[in-house]
PDB file of C-alpha atoms in Angstrom:
ATOM      1  CA  UNK A  29     -24.182 123.599 -27.668  1.00 71.00           C
ATOM      2  CA  UNK A  30     -25.133 120.659 -25.498  1.00 80.00           C
ATOM      3  CA  UNK A  31     -25.609 117.381 -27.343  1.00 86.00           C
ATOM      4  CA  UNK A  32     -27.374 114.172 -26.352  1.00 88.00           C
ATOM      5  CA  UNK A  33     -26.692 110.782 -27.909  1.00 87.00           C
ATOM      6  CA  UNK A  34     -29.446 108.171 -27.453  1.00 89.00           C
ATOM      7  CA  UNK A  35     -28.296 104.606 -27.918  1.00 87.00           C
ATOM      8  CA  UNK A  36     -28.748 101.213 -26.272  1.00 89.00           C
ATOM      9  CA  UNK A  37     -25.364  99.866 -27.176  1.00 87.00           C
ATOM     10  CA  UNK A  38     -22.034 101.231 -28.238  1.00 86.00           C
ATOM     11  CA  UNK A  39     -19.304  99.265 -29.990  1.00 87.00           C
ATOM     12  CA  UNK A  40     -15.921 100.194 -31.322  1.00 87.00           C
ATOM     13  CA  UNK A  41     -15.556 100.366 -35.086  1.00 86.00           C
ATOM     14  CA  UNK A  42     -12.526  98.096 -35.358  1.00 86.00           C
ATOM     15  CA  UNK A  43     -12.930  96.034 -32.188  1.00 87.00           C
ATOM     16  CA  UNK A  44     -16.250  95.856 -30.377  1.00 85.00           C
ATOM     17  CA  UNK A  45     -14.976  96.621 -26.883  1.00 84.00           C
ATOM     18  CA  UNK A  46     -12.441  99.276 -27.889  1.00 87.00           C
ATOM     19  CA  UNK A  47     -14.075 102.645 -27.261  1.00 88.00           C
ATOM     20  CA  UNK A  48     -11.628 105.330 -26.198  1.00 88.00           C
ATOM     21  CA  UNK A  49     -12.456 108.206 -23.867  1.00 87.00           C
ATOM     22  CA  UNK A  50     -10.200 111.173 -23.217  1.00 84.00           C
ATOM     23  CA  UNK A  51      -9.454 111.843 -19.559  1.00 78.00           C
ATOM     24  CA  UNK A  52      -7.164 114.787 -18.992  1.00 76.00           C
ATOM     25  CA  UNK A  53      -4.432 114.512 -21.587  1.00 80.00           C
ATOM     26  CA  UNK A  54      -4.588 110.729 -21.538  1.00 82.00           C
ATOM     27  CA  UNK A  55      -6.830 108.343 -23.406  1.00 85.00           C
ATOM     28  CA  UNK A  56      -8.144 105.072 -22.048  1.00 86.00           C
ATOM     29  CA  UNK A  57     -10.369 102.278 -23.211  1.00 88.00           C
ATOM     30  CA  UNK A  58     -13.761 102.877 -21.667  1.00 88.00           C
ATOM     31  CA  UNK A  59     -14.740  99.325 -20.787  1.00 89.00           C
ATOM     32  CA  UNK A  60     -11.492  98.677 -18.898  1.00 90.00           C
ATOM     33  CA  UNK A  61     -12.267 101.295 -16.290  1.00 91.00           C
ATOM     34  CA  UNK A  62     -15.915 100.458 -15.731  1.00 92.00           C
ATOM     35  CA  UNK A  63     -16.863  98.427 -12.664  1.00 93.00           C
ATOM     36  CA  UNK A  64     -18.164  95.027 -13.756  1.00 94.00           C
ATOM     37  CA  UNK A  65     -20.053  94.458 -10.533  1.00 94.00           C
ATOM     38  CA  UNK A  66     -20.989  96.413  -7.471  1.00 92.00           C
ATOM     39  CA  UNK A  67     -23.351  95.618  -4.660  1.00 92.00           C
ATOM     40  CA  UNK A  68     -24.426  96.524  -1.169  1.00 88.00           C
ATOM     41  CA  UNK A  69     -25.933  93.809   0.997  1.00 90.00           C
ATOM     42  CA  UNK A  70     -27.119  93.275   4.520  1.00 85.00           C
ATOM     43  CA  UNK A  71     -24.671  91.706   6.922  1.00 81.00           C
ATOM     44  CA  UNK A  72     -26.468  92.072  10.218  1.00 75.00           C
ATOM     45  CA  UNK A  73     -29.816  91.306   8.680  1.00 63.00           C
ATOM     46  CA  UNK A  74     -31.697  94.306  10.028  1.00 63.00           C
ATOM     47  CA  UNK A  75     -33.495  94.818   6.696  1.00 66.00           C
ATOM     48  CA  UNK A  76     -34.406  91.811   4.622  1.00 71.00           C
ATOM     49  CA  UNK A  77     -32.162  89.364   6.431  1.00 77.00           C
ATOM     50  CA  UNK A  78     -28.453  88.614   6.259  1.00 79.00           C
ATOM     51  CA  UNK A  79     -27.255  88.595   2.671  1.00 82.00           C
ATOM     52  CA  UNK A  80     -30.208  90.605   1.353  1.00 84.00           C
ATOM     53  CA  UNK A  81     -29.166  92.690  -1.633  1.00 87.00           C
ATOM     54  CA  UNK A  82     -29.925  96.391  -1.518  1.00 82.00           C
ATOM     55  CA  UNK A  83     -31.347  98.026  -4.604  1.00 77.00           C
ATOM     56  CA  UNK A  84     -28.994  99.403  -7.208  1.00 80.00           C
ATOM     57  CA  UNK A  85     -26.586  96.516  -7.490  1.00 89.00           C
ATOM     58  CA  UNK A  86     -24.914  95.691 -10.799  1.00 91.00           C
ATOM     59  CA  UNK A  87     -24.316  92.168 -12.138  1.00 94.00           C
ATOM     60  CA  UNK A  88     -25.041  90.428  -8.841  1.00 94.00           C
ATOM     61  CA  UNK A  89     -27.853  87.926  -8.829  1.00 95.00           C
ATOM     62  CA  UNK A  90     -27.800  86.982  -5.133  1.00 94.00           C
ATOM     63  CA  UNK A  91     -25.595  86.849  -2.060  1.00 94.00           C
ATOM     64  CA  UNK A  92     -24.933  83.449  -0.519  1.00 94.00           C
ATOM     65  CA  UNK A  93     -24.929  83.442   3.286  1.00 90.00           C
ATOM     66  CA  UNK A  94     -22.150  80.977   4.165  1.00 90.00           C
ATOM     67  CA  UNK A  95     -22.505  81.431   7.893  1.00 86.00           C
ATOM     68  CA  UNK A  96     -21.752  84.037  10.494  1.00 85.00           C
ATOM     69  CA  UNK A  97     -20.003  86.981   8.810  1.00 86.00           C
ATOM     70  CA  UNK A  98     -19.267  84.974   5.675  1.00 89.00           C
ATOM     71  CA  UNK A  99     -20.935  85.974   2.394  1.00 92.00           C
ATOM     72  CA  UNK A 100     -20.412  85.336  -1.321  1.00 95.00           C
ATOM     73  CA  UNK A 101     -21.977  87.670  -3.875  1.00 95.00           C
ATOM     74  CA  UNK A 102     -22.880  85.598  -6.962  1.00 97.00           C
ATOM     75  CA  UNK A 103     -22.360  87.210 -10.351  1.00 96.00           C
ATOM     76  CA  UNK A 104     -24.938  87.176 -13.115  1.00 95.00           C
ATOM     77  CA  UNK A 105     -22.236  87.321 -15.770  1.00 95.00           C
ATOM     78  CA  UNK A 106     -18.993  85.696 -14.688  1.00 96.00           C
ATOM     79  CA  UNK A 107     -15.485  87.069 -14.975  1.00 96.00           C
ATOM     80  CA  UNK A 108     -13.189  85.528 -17.562  1.00 96.00           C
ATOM     81  CA  UNK A 109     -10.665  84.568 -14.887  1.00 96.00           C
ATOM     82  CA  UNK A 110     -10.233  84.831 -11.117  1.00 95.00           C
ATOM     83  CA  UNK A 111      -7.601  87.544 -11.521  1.00 94.00           C
ATOM     84  CA  UNK A 112     -10.051  90.429 -11.264  1.00 95.00           C
ATOM     85  CA  UNK A 113      -9.705  93.240  -8.734  1.00 95.00           C
ATOM     86  CA  UNK A 114     -12.125  93.544  -5.793  1.00 94.00           C
ATOM     87  CA  UNK A 115     -12.378  96.340  -3.259  1.00 92.00           C
ATOM     88  CA  UNK A 116     -14.806  96.302  -0.372  1.00 89.00           C
ATOM     89  CA  UNK A 117     -15.900  98.280   2.614  1.00 86.00           C
ATOM     90  CA  UNK A 118     -18.463  97.944   5.380  1.00 83.00           C
ATOM     91  CA  UNK A 119     -20.598  99.953   7.746  1.00 79.00           C
ATOM     92  CA  UNK A 120     -19.401  99.381  11.269  1.00 74.00           C
ATOM     93  CA  UNK A 121     -22.866  99.995  12.684  1.00 71.00           C
ATOM     94  CA  UNK A 122     -21.793 101.561  15.969  1.00 70.00           C
ATOM     95  CA  UNK A 123     -20.449 104.906  17.160  1.00 68.00           C
ATOM     96  CA  UNK A 124     -17.959 103.406  19.563  1.00 66.00           C
ATOM     97  CA  UNK A 125     -16.711 100.063  20.682  1.00 66.00           C
ATOM     98  CA  UNK A 126     -14.478  97.350  19.379  1.00 69.00           C
ATOM     99  CA  UNK A 127     -12.676  97.463  16.060  1.00 71.00           C
ATOM    100  CA  UNK A 128     -14.120  95.553  13.143  1.00 77.00           C
ATOM    101  CA  UNK A 129     -12.589  94.508   9.859  1.00 79.00           C
ATOM    102  CA  UNK A 130     -13.668  93.046   6.551  1.00 83.00           C
ATOM    103  CA  UNK A 131     -11.852  91.571   3.578  1.00 83.00           C
ATOM    104  CA  UNK A 132     -12.018  89.082   0.782  1.00 87.00           C
ATOM    105  CA  UNK A 133     -11.280  85.452   1.582  1.00 86.00           C
ATOM    106  CA  UNK A 134     -11.282  83.978  -1.913  1.00 89.00           C
ATOM    107  CA  UNK A 135     -12.473  84.716  -5.402  1.00 90.00           C
ATOM    108  CA  UNK A 136     -13.780  82.639  -8.271  1.00 96.00           C
ATOM    109  CA  UNK A 137     -15.005  83.679 -11.693  1.00 97.00           C
ATOM    110  CA  UNK A 138     -18.597  83.303 -10.491  1.00 98.00           C
ATOM    111  CA  UNK A 139     -18.388  84.813  -7.003  1.00 97.00           C
ATOM    112  CA  UNK A 140     -16.147  86.335  -4.368  1.00 95.00           C
ATOM    113  CA  UNK A 141     -16.139  85.549  -0.658  1.00 93.00           C
ATOM    114  CA  UNK A 142     -16.102  88.467   1.777  1.00 91.00           C
ATOM    115  CA  UNK A 143     -15.634  88.041   5.544  1.00 88.00           C
ATOM    116  CA  UNK A 144     -16.504  90.277   8.490  1.00 85.00           C
ATOM    117  CA  UNK A 145     -14.335  90.028  11.598  1.00 82.00           C
ATOM    118  CA  UNK A 146     -14.585  91.197  15.168  1.00 77.00           C
ATOM    119  CA  UNK A 147     -11.609  92.574  17.089  1.00 72.00           C
ATOM    120  CA  UNK A 148     -10.505  89.105  18.190  1.00 71.00           C
ATOM    121  CA  UNK A 149     -10.420  87.607  14.717  1.00 71.00           C
ATOM    122  CA  UNK A 150     -13.781  85.895  15.072  1.00 76.00           C
ATOM    123  CA  UNK A 151     -16.340  86.072  12.310  1.00 78.00           C
ATOM    124  CA  UNK A 152     -19.191  88.415  13.119  1.00 76.00           C
ATOM    125  CA  UNK A 153     -22.154  90.068  11.515  1.00 71.00           C
ATOM    126  CA  UNK A 154     -24.061  91.391  14.467  1.00 66.00           C
ATOM    127  CA  UNK A 155     -23.160  95.070  14.162  1.00 66.00           C
ATOM    128  CA  UNK A 156     -22.104  95.430  10.538  1.00 71.00           C
ATOM    129  CA  UNK A 157     -25.115  96.731   8.689  1.00 75.00           C
ATOM    130  CA  UNK A 158     -23.887  96.635   5.127  1.00 83.00           C
ATOM    131  CA  UNK A 159     -21.028  95.354   3.052  1.00 88.00           C
ATOM    132  CA  UNK A 160     -20.221  97.212  -0.174  1.00 88.00           C
ATOM    133  CA  UNK A 161     -18.093  95.688  -2.919  1.00 92.00           C
ATOM    134  CA  UNK A 162     -16.984  96.546  -6.440  1.00 93.00           C
ATOM    135  CA  UNK A 163     -14.992  94.575  -8.989  1.00 94.00           C
ATOM    136  CA  UNK A 164     -12.942  95.403 -12.061  1.00 95.00           C
ATOM    137  CA  UNK A 165     -11.605  93.176 -14.802  1.00 94.00           C
ATOM    138  CA  UNK A 166     -12.799  91.347 -17.899  1.00 92.00           C
ATOM    139  CA  UNK A 167     -16.066  89.462 -18.074  1.00 92.00           C
ATOM    140  CA  UNK A 168     -16.187  86.078 -19.798  1.00 94.00           C
TER     141      UNK A 168
ATOM    142  CA  UNK B 263     -10.679 104.559 -39.873  1.00 66.00           C
ATOM    143  CA  UNK B 264     -10.807 105.860 -36.331  1.00 76.00           C
ATOM    144  CA  UNK B 265     -13.823 108.015 -35.616  1.00 83.00           C
ATOM    145  CA  UNK B 266     -14.526 110.496 -32.857  1.00 85.00           C
ATOM    146  CA  UNK B 267     -17.911 111.324 -31.397  1.00 85.00           C
ATOM    147  CA  UNK B 268     -18.282 114.444 -29.252  1.00 87.00           C
ATOM    148  CA  UNK B 269     -21.326 114.554 -26.990  1.00 88.00           C
ATOM    149  CA  UNK B 270     -22.260 115.925 -23.580  1.00 89.00           C
ATOM    150  CA  UNK B 271     -24.775 113.270 -22.526  1.00 91.00           C
ATOM    151  CA  UNK B 272     -25.506 109.621 -23.246  1.00 89.00           C
ATOM    152  CA  UNK B 273     -28.990 108.119 -22.915  1.00 90.00           C
ATOM    153  CA  UNK B 274     -30.581 104.847 -23.893  1.00 89.00           C
ATOM    154  CA  UNK B 275     -32.814 104.872 -26.979  1.00 88.00           C
ATOM    155  CA  UNK B 276     -35.899 105.449 -24.825  1.00 89.00           C
ATOM    156  CA  UNK B 277     -34.332 108.596 -23.469  1.00 88.00           C
ATOM    157  CA  UNK B 278     -33.756 107.119 -20.012  1.00 87.00           C
ATOM    158  CA  UNK B 279     -30.662 106.310 -17.964  1.00 84.00           C
ATOM    159  CA  UNK B 280     -28.989 109.573 -18.778  1.00 88.00           C
ATOM    160  CA  UNK B 281     -25.360 110.058 -17.928  1.00 87.00           C
ATOM    161  CA  UNK B 282     -23.217 113.079 -18.646  1.00 87.00           C
ATOM    162  CA  UNK B 283     -19.861 112.451 -20.264  1.00 85.00           C
ATOM    163  CA  UNK B 284     -18.182 114.058 -17.268  1.00 84.00           C
ATOM    164  CA  UNK B 285     -19.344 111.077 -15.175  1.00 84.00           C
ATOM    165  CA  UNK B 286     -18.231 108.627 -17.834  1.00 86.00           C
ATOM    166  CA  UNK B 287     -14.761 110.134 -18.063  1.00 84.00           C
ATOM    167  CA  UNK B 288     -14.319 111.032 -14.396  1.00 83.00           C
ATOM    168  CA  UNK B 289     -16.210 108.179 -12.789  1.00 87.00           C
ATOM    169  CA  UNK B 290     -14.486 105.212 -14.336  1.00 92.00           C
ATOM    170  CA  UNK B 291     -11.577 103.666 -12.502  1.00 94.00           C
ATOM    171  CA  UNK B 292      -8.243 104.956 -13.779  1.00 94.00           C
ATOM    172  CA  UNK B 293      -6.212 102.250 -12.061  1.00 96.00           C
ATOM    173  CA  UNK B 294      -7.038  98.764 -10.910  1.00 96.00           C
ATOM    174  CA  UNK B 295      -4.631  95.996 -10.154  1.00 96.00           C
ATOM    175  CA  UNK B 296      -4.705  92.554  -8.592  1.00 95.00           C
ATOM    176  CA  UNK B 297      -1.371  91.148  -7.483  1.00 95.00           C
ATOM    177  CA  UNK B 298       0.259  88.555  -5.283  1.00 93.00           C
ATOM    178  CA  UNK B 299       1.706  90.190  -2.169  1.00 91.00           C
ATOM    179  CA  UNK B 300       3.887  87.117  -1.658  1.00 88.00           C
ATOM    180  CA  UNK B 301       5.498  87.633  -5.045  1.00 86.00           C
ATOM    181  CA  UNK B 302       5.227  91.174  -6.426  1.00 77.00           C
ATOM    182  CA  UNK B 303       6.458  90.007  -9.820  1.00 78.00           C
ATOM    183  CA  UNK B 304       3.023  88.435 -10.263  1.00 87.00           C
ATOM    184  CA  UNK B 305       0.532  91.081 -11.393  1.00 94.00           C
ATOM    185  CA  UNK B 306      -2.523  88.988 -12.125  1.00 94.00           C
ATOM    186  CA  UNK B 307      -4.410  91.618 -14.070  1.00 95.00           C
ATOM    187  CA  UNK B 308      -4.345  95.390 -14.200  1.00 96.00           C
ATOM    188  CA  UNK B 309      -5.271  98.656 -15.837  1.00 95.00           C
ATOM    189  CA  UNK B 310      -2.752 101.509 -15.917  1.00 96.00           C
ATOM    190  CA  UNK B 311      -0.369  99.813 -13.474  1.00 96.00           C
ATOM    191  CA  UNK B 312       3.258  99.861 -14.538  1.00 96.00           C
ATOM    192  CA  UNK B 313       4.728  97.832 -11.692  1.00 96.00           C
ATOM    193  CA  UNK B 314       4.570  96.925  -8.004  1.00 96.00           C
ATOM    194  CA  UNK B 315       7.474  97.833  -5.749  1.00 95.00           C
ATOM    195  CA  UNK B 316       8.128  95.511  -2.817  1.00 94.00           C
ATOM    196  CA  UNK B 317       9.274  97.631   0.150  1.00 92.00           C
ATOM    197  CA  UNK B 318       9.338  94.649   2.494  1.00 92.00           C
ATOM    198  CA  UNK B 319       6.822  92.398   4.151  1.00 91.00           C
ATOM    199  CA  UNK B 320       3.313  93.838   3.879  1.00 89.00           C
ATOM    200  CA  UNK B 321       4.596  97.069   2.339  1.00 91.00           C
ATOM    201  CA  UNK B 322       4.043  97.676  -1.377  1.00 93.00           C
ATOM    202  CA  UNK B 323       3.915 100.553  -3.802  1.00 95.00           C
ATOM    203  CA  UNK B 324       1.666 100.598  -6.867  1.00 96.00           C
ATOM    204  CA  UNK B 325       3.343 102.514  -9.703  1.00 97.00           C
ATOM    205  CA  UNK B 326       1.119 103.956 -12.449  1.00 97.00           C
ATOM    206  CA  UNK B 327       1.794 103.928 -16.181  1.00 96.00           C
ATOM    207  CA  UNK B 328      -0.059 107.232 -16.675  1.00 95.00           C
ATOM    208  CA  UNK B 329       0.084 109.564 -13.678  1.00 95.00           C
ATOM    209  CA  UNK B 330      -2.717 111.403 -11.908  1.00 93.00           C
ATOM    210  CA  UNK B 331      -3.125 115.162 -12.339  1.00 91.00           C
ATOM    211  CA  UNK B 332      -2.874 115.775  -8.581  1.00 90.00           C
ATOM    212  CA  UNK B 333      -2.770 113.876  -5.294  1.00 88.00           C
ATOM    213  CA  UNK B 334      -6.482 114.419  -4.606  1.00 87.00           C
ATOM    214  CA  UNK B 335      -7.552 111.174  -6.278  1.00 88.00           C
ATOM    215  CA  UNK B 336      -9.159 108.320  -4.322  1.00 89.00           C
ATOM    216  CA  UNK B 337      -7.289 105.056  -3.864  1.00 89.00           C
ATOM    217  CA  UNK B 338      -9.134 102.073  -2.402  1.00 90.00           C
ATOM    218  CA  UNK B 339      -7.576  98.807  -1.420  1.00 90.00           C
ATOM    219  CA  UNK B 340      -8.430  95.377  -0.186  1.00 89.00           C
ATOM    220  CA  UNK B 341      -6.486  92.268   0.734  1.00 88.00           C
ATOM    221  CA  UNK B 342      -7.322  88.641   1.223  1.00 83.00           C
ATOM    222  CA  UNK B 343      -6.940  87.226   4.692  1.00 74.00           C
ATOM    223  CA  UNK B 344      -4.281  84.604   5.267  1.00 68.00           C
ATOM    224  CA  UNK B 345      -6.741  82.311   6.991  1.00 67.00           C
ATOM    225  CA  UNK B 346     -10.259  82.597   8.294  1.00 62.00           C
ATOM    226  CA  UNK B 347      -9.282  83.190  11.923  1.00 64.00           C
ATOM    227  CA  UNK B 348      -6.569  85.822  11.450  1.00 67.00           C
ATOM    228  CA  UNK B 349      -7.963  88.887   9.719  1.00 69.00           C
ATOM    229  CA  UNK B 350      -5.671  91.342   8.017  1.00 73.00           C
ATOM    230  CA  UNK B 351      -5.992  95.102   7.882  1.00 73.00           C
ATOM    231  CA  UNK B 352      -5.213  96.873   4.630  1.00 72.00           C
ATOM    232  CA  UNK B 353      -5.094 100.675   4.793  1.00 72.00           C
ATOM    233  CA  UNK B 354      -3.172 103.049   2.585  1.00 71.00           C
ATOM    234  CA  UNK B 355       0.220 103.815   4.166  1.00 72.00           C
ATOM    235  CA  UNK B 356      -0.346 107.545   4.740  1.00 72.00           C
ATOM    236  CA  UNK B 357      -1.405 110.606   2.785  1.00 71.00           C
ATOM    237  CA  UNK B 358       2.198 111.660   2.145  1.00 79.00           C
ATOM    238  CA  UNK B 359       2.742 108.416   0.275  1.00 84.00           C
ATOM    239  CA  UNK B 360      -0.176 108.952  -2.093  1.00 89.00           C
ATOM    240  CA  UNK B 361       1.646 110.524  -5.033  1.00 93.00           C
ATOM    241  CA  UNK B 362       0.592 111.390  -8.575  1.00 95.00           C
ATOM    242  CA  UNK B 363       2.857 108.569  -9.716  1.00 97.00           C
ATOM    243  CA  UNK B 364       2.035 105.876  -7.151  1.00 96.00           C
ATOM    244  CA  UNK B 365       0.375 104.914  -3.887  1.00 93.00           C
ATOM    245  CA  UNK B 366       1.644 102.799  -0.998  1.00 92.00           C
ATOM    246  CA  UNK B 367      -0.215  99.991   0.727  1.00 90.00           C
ATOM    247  CA  UNK B 368       0.405  98.505   4.148  1.00 87.00           C
ATOM    248  CA  UNK B 369      -0.993  95.210   5.416  1.00 86.00           C
ATOM    249  CA  UNK B 370      -0.997  93.830   8.931  1.00 82.00           C
ATOM    250  CA  UNK B 371      -2.490  90.587  10.180  1.00 79.00           C
ATOM    251  CA  UNK B 372      -3.741  90.102  13.697  1.00 70.00           C
ATOM    252  CA  UNK B 373      -2.155  87.500  15.914  1.00 66.00           C
ATOM    253  CA  UNK B 374      -3.470  85.540  18.846  1.00 59.00           C
ATOM    254  CA  UNK B 375      -2.182  88.124  21.314  1.00 56.00           C
ATOM    255  CA  UNK B 376      -3.957  90.940  19.489  1.00 59.00           C
ATOM    256  CA  UNK B 377      -0.827  92.387  17.940  1.00 63.00           C
ATOM    257  CA  UNK B 378      -0.575  93.175  14.253  1.00 69.00           C
ATOM    258  CA  UNK B 379       2.322  91.788  12.280  1.00 79.00           C
ATOM    259  CA  UNK B 380       3.179  92.917   8.769  1.00 84.00           C
ATOM    260  CA  UNK B 381       1.819  90.392   6.336  1.00 84.00           C
ATOM    261  CA  UNK B 382       2.111  89.568   2.617  1.00 89.00           C
ATOM    262  CA  UNK B 383      -1.395  88.805   1.409  1.00 88.00           C
ATOM    263  CA  UNK B 384      -1.704  86.468  -1.543  1.00 88.00           C
ATOM    264  CA  UNK B 385      -4.439  88.591  -3.129  1.00 89.00           C
ATOM    265  CA  UNK B 386      -3.974  92.357  -3.079  1.00 92.00           C
ATOM    266  CA  UNK B 387      -6.320  94.733  -4.882  1.00 93.00           C
ATOM    267  CA  UNK B 388      -6.164  98.485  -5.485  1.00 94.00           C
ATOM    268  CA  UNK B 389      -8.457 100.747  -7.482  1.00 94.00           C
ATOM    269  CA  UNK B 390      -8.121 104.506  -7.999  1.00 93.00           C
ATOM    270  CA  UNK B 391     -10.583 107.089  -9.258  1.00 91.00           C
ATOM    271  CA  UNK B 392      -9.708 110.667 -10.092  1.00 89.00           C
ATOM    272  CA  UNK B 393      -8.266 112.770 -12.897  1.00 87.00           C
ATOM    273  CA  UNK B 394      -5.296 111.658 -14.937  1.00 90.00           C
ATOM    274  CA  UNK B 395      -2.645 114.197 -15.898  1.00 90.00           C
TER     275      UNK B 395
END
């Protein structure tokens, strides 16, 4: 029989953040595997301007536009240390043409810097419509 | 005493924001790791990562503590550029190197002549979603 549990908050009995879920034959602590932030934001500025957050983000209060192709999503709740894991991707915004690339440049507990490059290593944002990032680790 | 709750769906107390347990169990990241590509002995923080193997400059393998059920899981990776004017590229090595026990990463950095040299990035990140064994 299907069951539904309605709650606003779950805590472990012994330790608040220790809730175990079974995945396959393994067990893991739920909060460790959950993304602590994710966001999608404008790079090229076609909708809402460069750095404009798209709806549906998690734990991101704004995106700082540091200049051409240089953005820093700002977290609402900070990470406990700058050792967290970040993965990111981007929309290239064209069906053909020069290669583009994107990657992190630095990370702090309160934000992470993500750069967009053109094929010559120059910063660019003209054809990249969106950047999409997610982060994993422990919040402060 | 440890307790176990078996449910199919979670909702908030208003009955909104419903999520089936299959998305909770299957959708969370099973591996994430942040490490120093210059020094693979430095794993900054991780979940379900046993170790990093250094195969040479720009070439690393992430070894899992608990393996995946099959090789159909999704690894994602990212690296930090060495400097603002020389971007790096960070793909997975190839499909044959995505194993139930590990995945292999490969990083190149562009040079002024447009070539790509293998490069050890100071900040490497990998996450994996999929089913554990």
